Coordinates of C-alpha atoms and ligand atoms in Angstrom, one line a residue:
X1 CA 112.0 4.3 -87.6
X2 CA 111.6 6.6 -84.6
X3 CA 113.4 9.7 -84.9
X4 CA 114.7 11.4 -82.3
X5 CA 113.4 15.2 -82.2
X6 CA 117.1 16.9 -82.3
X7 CA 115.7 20.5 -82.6
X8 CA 113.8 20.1 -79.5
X9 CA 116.6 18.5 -77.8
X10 CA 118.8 21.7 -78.9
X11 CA 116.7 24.2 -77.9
X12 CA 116.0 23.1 -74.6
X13 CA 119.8 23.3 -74.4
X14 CA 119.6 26.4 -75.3
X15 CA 117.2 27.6 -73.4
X16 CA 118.7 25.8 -70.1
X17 CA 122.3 27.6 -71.1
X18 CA 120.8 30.8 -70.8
X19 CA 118.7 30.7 -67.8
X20 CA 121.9 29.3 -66.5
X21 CA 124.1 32.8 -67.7
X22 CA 121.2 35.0 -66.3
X23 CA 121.4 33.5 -62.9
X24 CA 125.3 33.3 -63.0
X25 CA 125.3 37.2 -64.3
X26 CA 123.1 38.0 -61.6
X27 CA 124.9 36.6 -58.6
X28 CA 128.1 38.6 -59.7
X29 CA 126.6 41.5 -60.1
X30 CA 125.1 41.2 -56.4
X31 CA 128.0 40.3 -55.4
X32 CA 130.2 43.7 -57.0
X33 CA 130.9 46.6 -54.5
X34 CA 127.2 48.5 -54.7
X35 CA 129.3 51.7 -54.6
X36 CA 130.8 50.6 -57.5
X37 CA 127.3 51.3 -59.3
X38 CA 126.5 55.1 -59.2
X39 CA 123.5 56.2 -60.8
X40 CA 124.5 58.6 -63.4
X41 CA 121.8 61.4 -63.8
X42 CA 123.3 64.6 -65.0
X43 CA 121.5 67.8 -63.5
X44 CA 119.8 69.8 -66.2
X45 CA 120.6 73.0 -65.2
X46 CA 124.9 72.2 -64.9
X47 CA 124.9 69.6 -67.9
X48 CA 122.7 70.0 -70.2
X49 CA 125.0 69.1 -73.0
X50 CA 125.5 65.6 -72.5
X51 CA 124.0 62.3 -74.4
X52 CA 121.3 61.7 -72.1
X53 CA 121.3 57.5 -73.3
X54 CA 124.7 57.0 -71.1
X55 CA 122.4 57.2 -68.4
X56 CA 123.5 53.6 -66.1
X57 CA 126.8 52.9 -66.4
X58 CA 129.3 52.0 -64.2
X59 CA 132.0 54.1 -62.6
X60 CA 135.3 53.3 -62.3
X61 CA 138.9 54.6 -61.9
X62 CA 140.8 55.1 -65.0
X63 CA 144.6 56.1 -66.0
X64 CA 144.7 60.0 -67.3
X65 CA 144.0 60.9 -71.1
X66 CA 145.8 64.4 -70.6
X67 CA 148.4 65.8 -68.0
X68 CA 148.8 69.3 -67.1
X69 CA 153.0 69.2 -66.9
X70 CA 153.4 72.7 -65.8
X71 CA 154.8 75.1 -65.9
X72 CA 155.1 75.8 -62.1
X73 CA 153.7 79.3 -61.0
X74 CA 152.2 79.0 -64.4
X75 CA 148.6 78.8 -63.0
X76 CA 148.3 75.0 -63.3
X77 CA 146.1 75.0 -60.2
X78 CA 143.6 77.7 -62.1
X79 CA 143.8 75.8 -65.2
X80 CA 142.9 72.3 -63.5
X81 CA 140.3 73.9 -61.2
X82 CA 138.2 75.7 -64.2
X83 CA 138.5 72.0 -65.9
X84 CA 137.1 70.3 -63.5
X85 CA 133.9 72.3 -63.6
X86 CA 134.0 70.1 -67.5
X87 CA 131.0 67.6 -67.1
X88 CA 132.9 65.5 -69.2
X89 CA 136.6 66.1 -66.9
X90 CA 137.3 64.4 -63.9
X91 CA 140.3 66.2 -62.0
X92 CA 143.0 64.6 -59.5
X93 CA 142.8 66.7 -56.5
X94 CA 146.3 66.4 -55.7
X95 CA 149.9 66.6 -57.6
X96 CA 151.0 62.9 -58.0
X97 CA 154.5 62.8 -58.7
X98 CA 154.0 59.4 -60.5
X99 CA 156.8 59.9 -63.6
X100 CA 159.4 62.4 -61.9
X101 CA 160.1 60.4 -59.3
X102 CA 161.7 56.9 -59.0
X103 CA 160.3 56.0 -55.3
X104 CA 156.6 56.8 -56.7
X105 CA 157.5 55.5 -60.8
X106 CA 158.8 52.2 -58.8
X107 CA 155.0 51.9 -57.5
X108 CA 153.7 50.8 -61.1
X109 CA 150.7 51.9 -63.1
X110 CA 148.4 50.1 -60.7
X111 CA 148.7 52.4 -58.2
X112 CA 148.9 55.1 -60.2
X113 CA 145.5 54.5 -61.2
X114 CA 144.3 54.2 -57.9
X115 CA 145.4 57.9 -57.6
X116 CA 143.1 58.8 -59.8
X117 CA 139.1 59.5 -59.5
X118 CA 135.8 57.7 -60.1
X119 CA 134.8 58.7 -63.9
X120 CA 132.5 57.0 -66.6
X121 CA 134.0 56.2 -69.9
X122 CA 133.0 58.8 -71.9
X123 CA 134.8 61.1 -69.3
X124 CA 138.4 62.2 -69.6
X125 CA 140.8 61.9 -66.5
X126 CA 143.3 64.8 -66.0
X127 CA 146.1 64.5 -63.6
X128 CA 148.4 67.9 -63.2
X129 CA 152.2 67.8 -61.7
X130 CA 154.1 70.8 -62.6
X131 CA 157.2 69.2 -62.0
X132 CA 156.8 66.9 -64.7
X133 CA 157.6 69.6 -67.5
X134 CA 161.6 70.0 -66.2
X135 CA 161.8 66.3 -65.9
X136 CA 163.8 64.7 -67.8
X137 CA 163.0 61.4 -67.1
X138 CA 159.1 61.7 -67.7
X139 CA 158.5 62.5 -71.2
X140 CA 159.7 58.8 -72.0
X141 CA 157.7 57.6 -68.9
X142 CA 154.5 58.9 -70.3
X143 CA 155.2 58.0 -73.6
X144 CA 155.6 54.4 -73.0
X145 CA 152.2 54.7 -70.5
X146 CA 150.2 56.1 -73.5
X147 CA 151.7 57.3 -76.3
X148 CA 148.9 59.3 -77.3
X149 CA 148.5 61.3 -74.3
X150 CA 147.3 64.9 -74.6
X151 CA 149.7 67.3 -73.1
X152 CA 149.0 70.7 -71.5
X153 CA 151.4 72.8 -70.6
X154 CA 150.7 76.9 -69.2
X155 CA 153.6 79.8 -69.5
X156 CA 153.5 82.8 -68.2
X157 CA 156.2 86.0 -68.8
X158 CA 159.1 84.0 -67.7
X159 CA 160.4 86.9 -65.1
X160 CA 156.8 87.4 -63.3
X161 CA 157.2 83.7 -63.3
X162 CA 160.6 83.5 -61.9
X163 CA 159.8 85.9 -59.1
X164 CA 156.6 84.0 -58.4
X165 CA 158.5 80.9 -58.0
X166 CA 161.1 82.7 -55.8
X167 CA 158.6 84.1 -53.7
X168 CA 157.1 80.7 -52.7
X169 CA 161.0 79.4 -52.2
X170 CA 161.6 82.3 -50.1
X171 CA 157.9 81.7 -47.8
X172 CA 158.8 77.9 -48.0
X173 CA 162.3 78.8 -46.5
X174 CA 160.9 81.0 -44.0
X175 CA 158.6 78.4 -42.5
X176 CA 161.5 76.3 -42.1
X177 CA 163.7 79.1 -40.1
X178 CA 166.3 78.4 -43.4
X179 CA 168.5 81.6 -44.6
X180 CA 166.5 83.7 -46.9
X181 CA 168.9 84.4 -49.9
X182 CA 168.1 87.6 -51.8
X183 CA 166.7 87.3 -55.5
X184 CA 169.6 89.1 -57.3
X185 CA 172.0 86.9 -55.5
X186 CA 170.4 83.2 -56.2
X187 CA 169.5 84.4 -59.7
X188 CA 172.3 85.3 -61.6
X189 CA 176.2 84.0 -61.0
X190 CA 178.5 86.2 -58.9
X191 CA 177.7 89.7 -59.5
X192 CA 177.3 89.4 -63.0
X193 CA 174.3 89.2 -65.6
X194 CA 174.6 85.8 -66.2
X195 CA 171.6 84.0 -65.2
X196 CA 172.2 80.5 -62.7
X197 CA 170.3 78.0 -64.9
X198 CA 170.9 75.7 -62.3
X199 CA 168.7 77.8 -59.7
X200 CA 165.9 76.1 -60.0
X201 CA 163.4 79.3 -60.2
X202 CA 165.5 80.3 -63.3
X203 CA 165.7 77.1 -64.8
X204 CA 162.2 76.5 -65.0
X205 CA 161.4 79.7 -67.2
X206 CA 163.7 78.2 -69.6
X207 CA 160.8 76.6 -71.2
X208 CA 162.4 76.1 -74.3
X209 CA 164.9 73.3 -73.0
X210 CA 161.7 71.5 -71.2
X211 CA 159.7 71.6 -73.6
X212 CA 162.4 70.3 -76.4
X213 CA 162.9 67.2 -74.4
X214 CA 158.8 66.8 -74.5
X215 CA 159.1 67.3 -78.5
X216 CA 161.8 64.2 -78.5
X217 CA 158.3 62.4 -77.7
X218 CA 155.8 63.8 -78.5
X219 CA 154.2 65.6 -82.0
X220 CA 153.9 69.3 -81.6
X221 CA 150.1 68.2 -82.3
X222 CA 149.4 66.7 -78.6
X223 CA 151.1 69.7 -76.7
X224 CA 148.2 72.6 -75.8
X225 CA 150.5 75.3 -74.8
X226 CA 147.7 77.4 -72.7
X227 CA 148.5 81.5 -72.4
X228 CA 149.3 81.9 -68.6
X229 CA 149.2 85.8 -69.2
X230 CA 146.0 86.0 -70.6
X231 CA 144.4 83.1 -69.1
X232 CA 144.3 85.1 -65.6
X233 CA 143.3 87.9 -66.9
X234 CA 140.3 86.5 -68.9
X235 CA 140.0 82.3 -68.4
X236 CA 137.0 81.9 -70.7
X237 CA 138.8 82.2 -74.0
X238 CA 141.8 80.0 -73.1
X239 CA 139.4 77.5 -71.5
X240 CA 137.2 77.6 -75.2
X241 CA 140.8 76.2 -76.6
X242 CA 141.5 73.7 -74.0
X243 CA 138.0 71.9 -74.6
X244 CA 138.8 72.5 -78.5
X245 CA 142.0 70.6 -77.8
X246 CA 140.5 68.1 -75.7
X247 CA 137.5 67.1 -78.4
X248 CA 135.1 67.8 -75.4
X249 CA 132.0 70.6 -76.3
X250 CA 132.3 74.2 -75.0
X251 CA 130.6 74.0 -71.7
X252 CA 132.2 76.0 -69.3
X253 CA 130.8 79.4 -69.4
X254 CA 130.7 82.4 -67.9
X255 CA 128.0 81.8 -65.2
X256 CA 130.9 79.5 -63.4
X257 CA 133.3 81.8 -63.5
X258 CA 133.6 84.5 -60.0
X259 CA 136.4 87.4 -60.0
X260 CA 137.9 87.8 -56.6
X261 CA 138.3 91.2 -55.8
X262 CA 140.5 91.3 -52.6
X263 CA 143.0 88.0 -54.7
X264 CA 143.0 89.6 -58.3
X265 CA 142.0 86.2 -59.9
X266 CA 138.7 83.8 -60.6
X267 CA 137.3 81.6 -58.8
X268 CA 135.2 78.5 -60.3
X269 CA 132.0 77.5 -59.2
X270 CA 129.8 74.5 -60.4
X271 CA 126.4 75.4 -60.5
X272 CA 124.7 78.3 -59.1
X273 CA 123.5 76.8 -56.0
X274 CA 127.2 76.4 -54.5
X275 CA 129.8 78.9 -53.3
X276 CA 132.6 79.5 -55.9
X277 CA 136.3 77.6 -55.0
X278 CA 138.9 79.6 -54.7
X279 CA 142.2 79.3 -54.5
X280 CA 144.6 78.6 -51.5
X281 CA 146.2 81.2 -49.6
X282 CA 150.0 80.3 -50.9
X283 CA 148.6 81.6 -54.4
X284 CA 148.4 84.7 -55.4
X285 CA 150.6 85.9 -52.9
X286 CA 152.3 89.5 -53.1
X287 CA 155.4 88.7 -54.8
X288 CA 159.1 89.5 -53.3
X289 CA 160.3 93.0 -53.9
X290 CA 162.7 93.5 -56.9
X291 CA 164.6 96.3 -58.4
X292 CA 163.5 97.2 -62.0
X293 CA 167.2 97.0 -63.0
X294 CA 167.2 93.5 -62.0
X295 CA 163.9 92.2 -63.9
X296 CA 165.8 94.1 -67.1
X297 CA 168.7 91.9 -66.8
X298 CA 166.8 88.8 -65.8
X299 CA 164.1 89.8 -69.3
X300 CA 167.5 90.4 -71.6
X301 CA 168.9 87.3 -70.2
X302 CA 165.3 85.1 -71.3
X303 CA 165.6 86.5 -74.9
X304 CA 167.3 84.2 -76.4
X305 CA 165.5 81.0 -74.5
X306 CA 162.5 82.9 -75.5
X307 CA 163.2 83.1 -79.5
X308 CA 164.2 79.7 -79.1
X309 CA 160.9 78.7 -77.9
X310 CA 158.7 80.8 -80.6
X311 CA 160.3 79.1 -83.0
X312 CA 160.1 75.8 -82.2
X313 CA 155.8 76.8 -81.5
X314 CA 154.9 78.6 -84.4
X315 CA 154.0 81.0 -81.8
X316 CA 155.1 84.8 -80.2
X317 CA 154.0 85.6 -76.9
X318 CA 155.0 89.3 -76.0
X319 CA 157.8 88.7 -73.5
Ligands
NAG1 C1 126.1 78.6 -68.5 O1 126.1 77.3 -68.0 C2 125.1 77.2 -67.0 C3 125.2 75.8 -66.4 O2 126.1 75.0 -67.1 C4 123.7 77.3 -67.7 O3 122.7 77.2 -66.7 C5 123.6 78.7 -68.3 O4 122.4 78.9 -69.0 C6 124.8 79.0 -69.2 N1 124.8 80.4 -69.5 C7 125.1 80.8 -70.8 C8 125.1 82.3 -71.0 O5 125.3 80.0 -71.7
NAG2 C1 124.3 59.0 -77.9 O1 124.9 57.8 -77.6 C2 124.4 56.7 -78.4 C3 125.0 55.4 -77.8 O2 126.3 55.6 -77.3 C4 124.9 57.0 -79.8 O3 124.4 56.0 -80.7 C5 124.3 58.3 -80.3 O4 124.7 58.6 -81.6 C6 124.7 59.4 -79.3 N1 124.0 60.7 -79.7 C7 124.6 61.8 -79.7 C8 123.7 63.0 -80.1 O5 125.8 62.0 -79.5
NAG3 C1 165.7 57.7 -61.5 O1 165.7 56.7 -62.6 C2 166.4 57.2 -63.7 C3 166.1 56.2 -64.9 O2 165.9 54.9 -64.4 C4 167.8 57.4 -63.5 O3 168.5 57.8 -64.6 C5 168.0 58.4 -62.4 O4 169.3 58.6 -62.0 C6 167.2 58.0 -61.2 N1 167.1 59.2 -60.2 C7 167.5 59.0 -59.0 C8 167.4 60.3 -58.2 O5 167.8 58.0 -58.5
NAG4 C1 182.0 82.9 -58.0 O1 182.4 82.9 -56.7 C2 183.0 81.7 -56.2 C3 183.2 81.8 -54.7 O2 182.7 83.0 -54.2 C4 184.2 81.4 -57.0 O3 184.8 80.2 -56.6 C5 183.9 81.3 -58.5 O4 185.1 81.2 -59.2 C6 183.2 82.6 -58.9 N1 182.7 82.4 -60.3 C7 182.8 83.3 -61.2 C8 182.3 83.0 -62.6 O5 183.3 84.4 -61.0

C-alpha cells in the first residue's frame, strides 16, 4: 500500500509557517516609527560600567521606578540634576504634578507616561514634584500606580528651609505687583511664638506630618531620606547612597561634578567634552533678611516636629 510521506508533509509545513512569520515580522518592523529604534552604543569614556551585550534594544517611554517627592527648597532640582548624569537614570525635565492634582490625576496613567522620557529597560525613570510630599492625596495615588515605588525625599534644617521657601513666595509675589508680607508676620500667629502651620512655608518643614502620611503606605524601607545639608555642601557622598538605594553601580564621580564659585553650589556635567549645567537663576538666590531672634523662635518652635521625625527615622540630623 502506498504510504503517504507525513514527515515530509509536516515539515514543509513547517518550513512554509516560518518563512511566513519572518516575512510578517519583517513588514512590522518596517513599518514601526524608525525613531522608535535608537542605536544604543554607550561612550567609553562616560559609561564604561555598563553590560556591553544590551547593545540593540529598543527605546521606549516608561512609567517612573522612583519619585523625588520633595521637600521643596530641599534641593530636589540638585538632587535630580546629579542623577541624571546616572547612565542607567533617565530624568523628567519638568515637575509633573500627576498625583497632587485632580485636573492632571483625571488625565490617567497614559498620559502620564507620555510625560516621561525615552529609556531602555534596564534604565530606571525618575520623575521629581516637590509638591507631592505635603499631599495628602498622593501617597495612595502612587501606591495603587506601583506599590513598590522607590521614594526619595531631601530635608534640609527646616528654618534655612522655611526662609528659602519664603524668599521665592516673596520674589513670586513681587513679580506679580502682590503685597509683600513680612516673614515674622506670615510665619507665626499674631504676635506670638506660635508658628502658622497653615502658612504654607512653615507647613512644609513640618516633615514629620508629610512624611507620616507616606509611612501609612509605604515601608520605611522604600523611603531614601537624602541629607539636604550635607548634600550641597559635598554631593558625592549622598549621591554614593542614592545609587546604593536605587541598586544601580556607583558611577557618578567626581570628574562630573563643578563648584560654582560666584552661586556657592555644584554644577553637573556629563562628560568632559561638555560645559557643566547649572542651576537656574531662581536658585540659590540670597535669601530675605531675618532677625536672629526670629529664626530662634521659628528653631524652638520645629523641635518638637523635629524629635518627632527622628524617631519615626531611626535617624538625628543636627537641627
Ligand atoms: C569618573 O568618571 C569619568 C566618566 O564617567 C571617567 O572618565 C573617569 O575616569 C572617572 N574618574 C574617576 C576618578 O573614577
Ligand atoms: C549581561 O547581560 C546578559 C544578558 O542580559 C547577562 O546574561 C549577563 O549575565 C550580563 N553580564 C553582566 C556582567 O552583568
Ligand atoms: C481631589 O480629589 C480628592 C480625592 O478624590 C478629593 O478628596 C479632593 O477634595 C479633590 N480636591 C479638589 C481640589 O477638588
Ligand atoms: C489674631 O488676630 C485676628 C484679627 O487681627 C483675631 O481675629 C484673632 O482672634 C487673633 N488670634 C489670636 C490667637 O490672638
Amino acid at each position: 500500500m502506498y504510504r503517504f510521506p507525513l514527515h515530509f508533509l509536516l515539515y514543509t509545513c513547517a518550513i512554509l509557517s516560518l518563512l511566513a512569520l519572518v516575512e510578517i515580522s519583517f513588514f512590522y518592523s518596517n513599518q514601526k516609527d524608525e525613531q522608535q529604534y535608537e542605536i544604543h552604543k554607550y561612550s567609553m569614556e562616560d559609561e564604561s560600567a555598563i553590560n556591553e551585550s544590551v547593545d540593540f534594544e529598543l527605546k521606549k517611554r516608561r512609567l517612573p521606578g522612583c519619585l523625588i517627592i520633595g521637600a521643596r527648597k530641599g534641593g530636589t532640582r540638585a538632587l535630580l540634576d546629579a542623577l541624571a548624569l546616572h547612565p542607567m537614570i533617565r530624568a523628567a525635565r519638568r515637575e509633573v504634578h500627576f498625583f497632587d492634582r485632580n485636573d492632571t490625576f483625571s488625565r490617567g496613567i497614559a498620559w502620564y507616561k507620555d510625560q516621561m522620557p525615552l529609556s531602555f529597560h534596564h534604565q530606571l525613570t525618575i520623575e521629581k514634584t516637590p509638591a507631592y510630599f505635603p499631599s495628602f492625596v498622593t501617597p495612595e495615588r502612587v501606591f495603587q500606580m506601583n506599590s513598590k515605588m522607590k521614594i526619595i525625599v531631601i530635608l534640609r534644617e527646616p528654618v534655612i528651609r522655611t526662609i528659602s521657601d519664603y524668599t521665592q513666595v516673596y520674589y513670586n509675589r513681587l513679580e506679580l505687583k502682590k503685597s509683600l508680607p513680612l516673614f515674622g508676620e506670615v510665619v507665626f500667629r499674631n504676635g506670638t511664638d506660635q508658628i502658622d502651620t497653615d502658612y504654607k512655608p512653615v507647613r512644609n518643614s513640618l516633615y514629620e506630618i508629610h512624611l507620616r502620611s507616606w509611612l501609612n503606605y509605604f515601608p520605611l524601607s522604600q523611603i531614601h531620606i537624602v541629607d539636604g545639608d550635607k548634600f550641597g555642601i559635598d554631593p558625592l557622598p549622598e549621591l554614593r547612597l542614592v545609587e546604593s538605594f536605587l541598586n544601580v553601580p556607583h558611577l557618578i564621580n567626581s570628574s562630573s561634578l563643578v563648584w560654582d564659585q560666584r552661586k556657592g553650589f555644584f554644577c553637573f556635567r556629563k562628560n568632559q567634552r561638555q560645559p557643566p549645567h547649572c542651576l537656574g537663576d531662581s536658585k540659590g538666590r540670597t535669601h530675605r533678611p531675618v532677625s536672629s531672634s526670629t529664626r530662634e523662635n521659628l528653631r524652638k518652635a520645629f523641635l518638637p516636629y523635629n524629635e518627632r521625625l527622628f524617631a519615626l527615622i531611626g535617624r538625628r540630623f543636627r537641627w
